[in-house]
mmCIF file of C-alpha atoms and ligand atoms in Angstrom:
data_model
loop_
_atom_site.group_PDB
_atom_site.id
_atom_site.type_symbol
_atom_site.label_atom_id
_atom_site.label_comp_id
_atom_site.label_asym_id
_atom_site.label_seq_id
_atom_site.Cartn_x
_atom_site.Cartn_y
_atom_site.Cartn_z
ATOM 1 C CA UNK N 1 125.033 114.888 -46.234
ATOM 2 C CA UNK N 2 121.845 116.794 -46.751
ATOM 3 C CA UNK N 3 119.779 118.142 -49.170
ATOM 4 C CA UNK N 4 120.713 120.795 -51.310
ATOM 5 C CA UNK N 5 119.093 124.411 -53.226
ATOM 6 C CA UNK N 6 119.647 125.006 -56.218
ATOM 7 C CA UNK N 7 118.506 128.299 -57.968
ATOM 8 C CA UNK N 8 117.877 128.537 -61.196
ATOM 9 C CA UNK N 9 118.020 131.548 -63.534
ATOM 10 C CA UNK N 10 118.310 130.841 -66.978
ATOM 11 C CA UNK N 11 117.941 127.292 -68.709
ATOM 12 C CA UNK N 12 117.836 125.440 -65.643
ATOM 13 C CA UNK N 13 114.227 127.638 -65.193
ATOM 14 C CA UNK N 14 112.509 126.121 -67.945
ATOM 15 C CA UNK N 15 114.868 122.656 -68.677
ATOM 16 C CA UNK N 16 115.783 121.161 -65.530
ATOM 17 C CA UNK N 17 117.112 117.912 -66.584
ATOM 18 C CA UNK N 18 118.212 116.218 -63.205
ATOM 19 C CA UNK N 19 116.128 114.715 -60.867
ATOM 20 C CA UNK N 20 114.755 117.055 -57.915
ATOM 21 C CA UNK N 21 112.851 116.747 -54.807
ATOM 22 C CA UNK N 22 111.082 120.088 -55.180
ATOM 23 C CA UNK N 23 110.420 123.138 -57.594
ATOM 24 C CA UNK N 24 109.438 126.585 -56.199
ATOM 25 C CA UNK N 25 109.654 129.887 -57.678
ATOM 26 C CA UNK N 26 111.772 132.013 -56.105
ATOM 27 C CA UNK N 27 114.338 134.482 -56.309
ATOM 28 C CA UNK N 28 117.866 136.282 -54.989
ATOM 29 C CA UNK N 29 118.403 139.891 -54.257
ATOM 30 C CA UNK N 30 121.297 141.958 -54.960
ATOM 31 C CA UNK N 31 121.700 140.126 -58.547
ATOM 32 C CA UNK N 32 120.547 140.843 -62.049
ATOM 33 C CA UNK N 33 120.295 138.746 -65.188
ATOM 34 C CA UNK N 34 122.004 139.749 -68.528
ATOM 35 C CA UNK N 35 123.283 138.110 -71.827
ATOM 36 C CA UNK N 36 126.656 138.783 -70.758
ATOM 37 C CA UNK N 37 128.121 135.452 -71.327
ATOM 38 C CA UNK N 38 129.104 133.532 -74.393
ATOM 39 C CA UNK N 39 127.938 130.280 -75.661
ATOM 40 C CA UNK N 40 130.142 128.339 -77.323
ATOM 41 C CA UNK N 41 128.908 124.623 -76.783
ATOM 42 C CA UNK N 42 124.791 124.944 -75.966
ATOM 43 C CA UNK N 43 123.943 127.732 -78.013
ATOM 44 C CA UNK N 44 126.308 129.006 -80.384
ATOM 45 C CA UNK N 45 129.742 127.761 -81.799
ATOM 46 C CA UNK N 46 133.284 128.820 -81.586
ATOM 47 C CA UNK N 47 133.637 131.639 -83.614
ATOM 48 C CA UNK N 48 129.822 132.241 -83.891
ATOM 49 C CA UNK N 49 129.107 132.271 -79.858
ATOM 50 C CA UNK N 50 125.619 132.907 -78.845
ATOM 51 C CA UNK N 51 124.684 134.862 -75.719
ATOM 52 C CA UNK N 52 123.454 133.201 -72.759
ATOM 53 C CA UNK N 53 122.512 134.634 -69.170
ATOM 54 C CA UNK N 54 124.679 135.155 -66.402
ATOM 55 C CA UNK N 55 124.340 137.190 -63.186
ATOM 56 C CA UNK N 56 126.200 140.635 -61.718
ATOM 57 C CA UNK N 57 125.949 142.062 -58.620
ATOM 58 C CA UNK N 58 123.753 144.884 -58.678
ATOM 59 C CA UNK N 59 122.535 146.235 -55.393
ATOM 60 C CA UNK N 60 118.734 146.880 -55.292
ATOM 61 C CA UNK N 61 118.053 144.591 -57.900
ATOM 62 C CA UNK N 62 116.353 141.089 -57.487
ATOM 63 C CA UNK N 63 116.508 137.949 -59.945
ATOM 64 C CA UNK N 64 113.667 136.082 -60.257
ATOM 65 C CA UNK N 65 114.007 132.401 -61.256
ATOM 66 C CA UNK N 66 112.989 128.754 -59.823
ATOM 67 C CA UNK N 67 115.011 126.759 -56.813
ATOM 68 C CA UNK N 68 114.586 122.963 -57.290
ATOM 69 C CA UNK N 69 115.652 120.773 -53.579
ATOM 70 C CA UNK N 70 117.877 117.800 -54.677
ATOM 71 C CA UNK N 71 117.777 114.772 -52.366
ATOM 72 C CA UNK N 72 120.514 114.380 -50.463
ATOM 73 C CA UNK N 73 121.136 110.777 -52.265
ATOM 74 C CA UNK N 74 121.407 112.325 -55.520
ATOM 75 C CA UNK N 75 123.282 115.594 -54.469
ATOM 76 C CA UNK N 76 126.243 114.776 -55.663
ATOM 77 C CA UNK N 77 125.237 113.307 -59.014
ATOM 78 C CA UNK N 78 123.401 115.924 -59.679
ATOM 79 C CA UNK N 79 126.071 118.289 -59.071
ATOM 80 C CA UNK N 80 128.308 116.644 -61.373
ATOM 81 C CA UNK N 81 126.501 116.213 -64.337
ATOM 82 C CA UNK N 82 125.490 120.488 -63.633
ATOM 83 C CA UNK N 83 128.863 121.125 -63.569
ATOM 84 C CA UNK N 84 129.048 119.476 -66.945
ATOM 85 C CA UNK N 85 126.544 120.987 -68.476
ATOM 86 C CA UNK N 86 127.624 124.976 -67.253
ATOM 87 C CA UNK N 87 131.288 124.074 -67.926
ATOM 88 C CA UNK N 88 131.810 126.910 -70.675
ATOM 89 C CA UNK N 89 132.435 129.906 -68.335
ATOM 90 C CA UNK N 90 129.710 128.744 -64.979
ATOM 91 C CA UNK N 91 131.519 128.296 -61.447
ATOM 92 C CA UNK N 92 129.000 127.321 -58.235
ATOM 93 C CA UNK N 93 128.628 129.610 -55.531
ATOM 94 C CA UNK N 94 126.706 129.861 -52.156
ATOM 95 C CA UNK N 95 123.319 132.270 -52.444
ATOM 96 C CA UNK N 96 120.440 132.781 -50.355
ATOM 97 C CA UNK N 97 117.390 132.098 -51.865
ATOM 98 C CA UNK N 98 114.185 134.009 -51.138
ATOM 99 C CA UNK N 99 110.719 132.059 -51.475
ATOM 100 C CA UNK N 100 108.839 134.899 -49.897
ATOM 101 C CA UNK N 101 109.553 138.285 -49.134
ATOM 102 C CA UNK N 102 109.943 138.787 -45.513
ATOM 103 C CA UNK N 103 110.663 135.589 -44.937
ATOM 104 C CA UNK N 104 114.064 133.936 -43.865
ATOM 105 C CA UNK N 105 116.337 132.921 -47.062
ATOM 106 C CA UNK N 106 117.480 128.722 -47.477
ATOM 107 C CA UNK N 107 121.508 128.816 -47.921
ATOM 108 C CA UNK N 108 122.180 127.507 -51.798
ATOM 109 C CA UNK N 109 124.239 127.226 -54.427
ATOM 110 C CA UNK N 110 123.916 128.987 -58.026
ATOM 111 C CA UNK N 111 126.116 128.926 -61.417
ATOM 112 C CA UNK N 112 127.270 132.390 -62.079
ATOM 113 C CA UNK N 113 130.069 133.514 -65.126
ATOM 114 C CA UNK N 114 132.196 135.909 -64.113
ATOM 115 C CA UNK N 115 133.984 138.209 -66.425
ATOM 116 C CA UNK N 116 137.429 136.726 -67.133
ATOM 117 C CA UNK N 117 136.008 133.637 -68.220
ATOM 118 C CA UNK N 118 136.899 132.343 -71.726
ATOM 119 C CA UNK N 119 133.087 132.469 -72.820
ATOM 120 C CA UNK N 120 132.808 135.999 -71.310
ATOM 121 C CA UNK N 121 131.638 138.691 -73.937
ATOM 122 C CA UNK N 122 130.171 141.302 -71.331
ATOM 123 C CA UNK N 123 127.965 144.128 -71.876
ATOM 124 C CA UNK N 124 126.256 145.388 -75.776
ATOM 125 C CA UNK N 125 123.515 147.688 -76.359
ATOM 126 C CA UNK N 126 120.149 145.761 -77.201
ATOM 127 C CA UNK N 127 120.654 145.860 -80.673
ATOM 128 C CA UNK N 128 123.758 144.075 -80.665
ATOM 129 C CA UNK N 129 122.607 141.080 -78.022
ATOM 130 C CA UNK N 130 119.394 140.666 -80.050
ATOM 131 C CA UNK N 131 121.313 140.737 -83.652
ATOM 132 C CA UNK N 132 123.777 138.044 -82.313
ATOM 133 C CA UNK N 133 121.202 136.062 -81.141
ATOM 134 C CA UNK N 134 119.023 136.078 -84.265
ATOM 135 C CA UNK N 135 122.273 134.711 -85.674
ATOM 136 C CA UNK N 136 123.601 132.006 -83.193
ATOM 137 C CA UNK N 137 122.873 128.392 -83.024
ATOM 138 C CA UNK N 138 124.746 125.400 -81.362
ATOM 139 C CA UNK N 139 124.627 121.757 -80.639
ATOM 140 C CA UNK N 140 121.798 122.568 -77.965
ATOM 141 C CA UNK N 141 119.658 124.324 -80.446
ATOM 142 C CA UNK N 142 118.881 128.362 -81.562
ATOM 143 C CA UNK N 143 120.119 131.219 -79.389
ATOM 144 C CA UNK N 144 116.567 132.743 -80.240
ATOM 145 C CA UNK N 145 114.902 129.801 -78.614
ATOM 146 C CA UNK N 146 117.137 130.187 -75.769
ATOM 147 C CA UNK N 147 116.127 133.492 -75.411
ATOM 148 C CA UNK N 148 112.286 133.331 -75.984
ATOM 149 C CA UNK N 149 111.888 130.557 -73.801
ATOM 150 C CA UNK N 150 113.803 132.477 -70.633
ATOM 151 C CA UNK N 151 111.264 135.381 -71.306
ATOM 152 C CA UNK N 152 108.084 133.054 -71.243
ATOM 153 C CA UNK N 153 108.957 130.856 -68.106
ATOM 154 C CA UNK N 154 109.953 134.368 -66.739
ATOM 155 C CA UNK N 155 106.401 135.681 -67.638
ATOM 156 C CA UNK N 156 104.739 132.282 -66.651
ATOM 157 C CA UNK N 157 105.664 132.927 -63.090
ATOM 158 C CA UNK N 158 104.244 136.381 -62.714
ATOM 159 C CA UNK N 159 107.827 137.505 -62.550
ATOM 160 C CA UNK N 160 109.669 140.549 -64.541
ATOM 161 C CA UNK N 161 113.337 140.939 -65.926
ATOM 162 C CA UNK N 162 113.262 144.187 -68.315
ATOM 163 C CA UNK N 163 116.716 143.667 -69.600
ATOM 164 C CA UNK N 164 114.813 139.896 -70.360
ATOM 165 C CA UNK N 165 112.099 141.133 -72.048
ATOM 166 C CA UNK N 166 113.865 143.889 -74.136
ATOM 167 C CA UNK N 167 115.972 141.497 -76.017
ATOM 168 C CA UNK N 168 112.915 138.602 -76.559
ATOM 169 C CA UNK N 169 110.980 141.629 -77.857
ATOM 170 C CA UNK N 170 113.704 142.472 -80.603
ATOM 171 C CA UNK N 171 113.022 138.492 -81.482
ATOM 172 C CA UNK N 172 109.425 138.090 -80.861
ATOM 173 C CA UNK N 173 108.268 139.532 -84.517
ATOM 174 C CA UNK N 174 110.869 137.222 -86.269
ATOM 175 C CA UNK N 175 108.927 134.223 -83.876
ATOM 176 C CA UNK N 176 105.739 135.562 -85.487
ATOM 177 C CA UNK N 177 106.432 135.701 -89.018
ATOM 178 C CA UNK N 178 108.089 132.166 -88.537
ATOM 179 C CA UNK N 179 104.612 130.462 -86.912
HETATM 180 C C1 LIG U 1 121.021 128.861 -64.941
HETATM 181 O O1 LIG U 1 120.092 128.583 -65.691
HETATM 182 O O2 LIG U 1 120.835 128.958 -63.703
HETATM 183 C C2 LIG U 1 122.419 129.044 -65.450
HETATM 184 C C3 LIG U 1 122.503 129.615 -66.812
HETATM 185 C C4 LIG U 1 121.962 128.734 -67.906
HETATM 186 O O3 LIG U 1 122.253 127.524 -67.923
HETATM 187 O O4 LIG U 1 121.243 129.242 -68.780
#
C-alpha cells in the first residue's frame, strides 16, 4: 500500500486531527465550496441543523483548501476514523489535487455531500445561511465558529472563496461585539 492525499476543504483545513506526513496548501478545479450541507452531529442538532461546507461541481471554478500525505502505515486508520467523523452526509471520492498551477495534479481522495443525503439542505440566499448559523450549535461547538474559522484559514493562505467570505461577513460584527 502507499501513501495517500487527502484534500481538505472545510474543517479538516484548520482541525486536522489525524496524524499526517505532510501539509501543503493546495487546491482542486472544477469545484466550489458552499454551506449546502446540514450538520446534525458537529455543528448543529437534529431539528436545529447547522450548515457546514460541501462541494458542487462548477466548471471554471477552483477550491482552495490544504492536502495533508498520510503514511502509508497509517492510511487506513486514518481513513477510518475520517469516515467517522464525516459520517452525517460525507462519501470519499478520487480528486486531483493541484499544488501549483501548471504543474501535474497527485491522484487523491476528498469527502464531498451530495444532495440526497439525509443532512442535505442545499442552496439559501446569504441571509438565510448566515441567520441559521448565528443560531446553530452542536456537540462539536458553534456553527459561527465553524464558519469564522473556514474564512480565516481560507484568508491565512492567501486564498479566496467569496461565497466563504459573504456568509463570515454577515457573522463577523456579532464576533466583534462578543470580544
Ligand atoms: C472537509 O473539511 O474537507 C470536509 C468538510 C468538513 O469536515 O468541514
Amino acid at each position: 500500500m502507499s501513501d495517500i492525499w487527502i484534500f481538505g476543504y472545510g474543517s479538516l483545513i484548520w482541525r486536522p486531527d489525524f496524524p499526517h506526513a505532510e501539509a501543503r496548501p493546495a487546491s482542486i478545479d472544477g469545484w466550489a465550496r458552499r454551506f449546502w450541507q446540514g450538520s446534525t452531529d458537529h455543528r448543529g442538532v437534529p431539528g436545529s441543523p447547522g450548515r457546514v461546507v460541501t462541494l458542487v461541481e462548477k466548471p471554471g471554478s477552483t477550491c482552495h483548501g490544504r492536502a495533508y500525505r498520510v503514511g502509508a502505515d497509517a492510511r487506513d486508520a486514518v481513513i477510518a476514523g475520517l469516515d467517522h467523523r464525516e459520517k452525517g452526509g460525507y462519501a470519499l471520492r478520487d480528486v486531483d489535487i493541484l499544488f501549483e498551477a501548471g504543474r501535474a495534479p497527485v491522484r487523491g481522495v476528498v469527502y464531498i455531500a451530495t444532495p440526497g443525503n439525509p443532512n442535505w439542505l442545499g442552496r439559501a440566499d446569504m441571509a438565510e445561511i448566515a441567520a441559521q448559523v448565528a443560531a446553530a450549535a452542536g456537540p462539536s461547538g458553534s456553527n459561527a465558529e465553524y464558519v469564522l474559522r473556514l474564512a480565516d484559514a481560507i484568508r491565512s493562505m492567501g486564498a479566496e472563496d467569496p461565497h466563504v467570505f459573504a456568509v463570515a461577513g454577515r457573522l463577523e460584527p456579532a464576533r466583534l461585539s462578543a470580544s
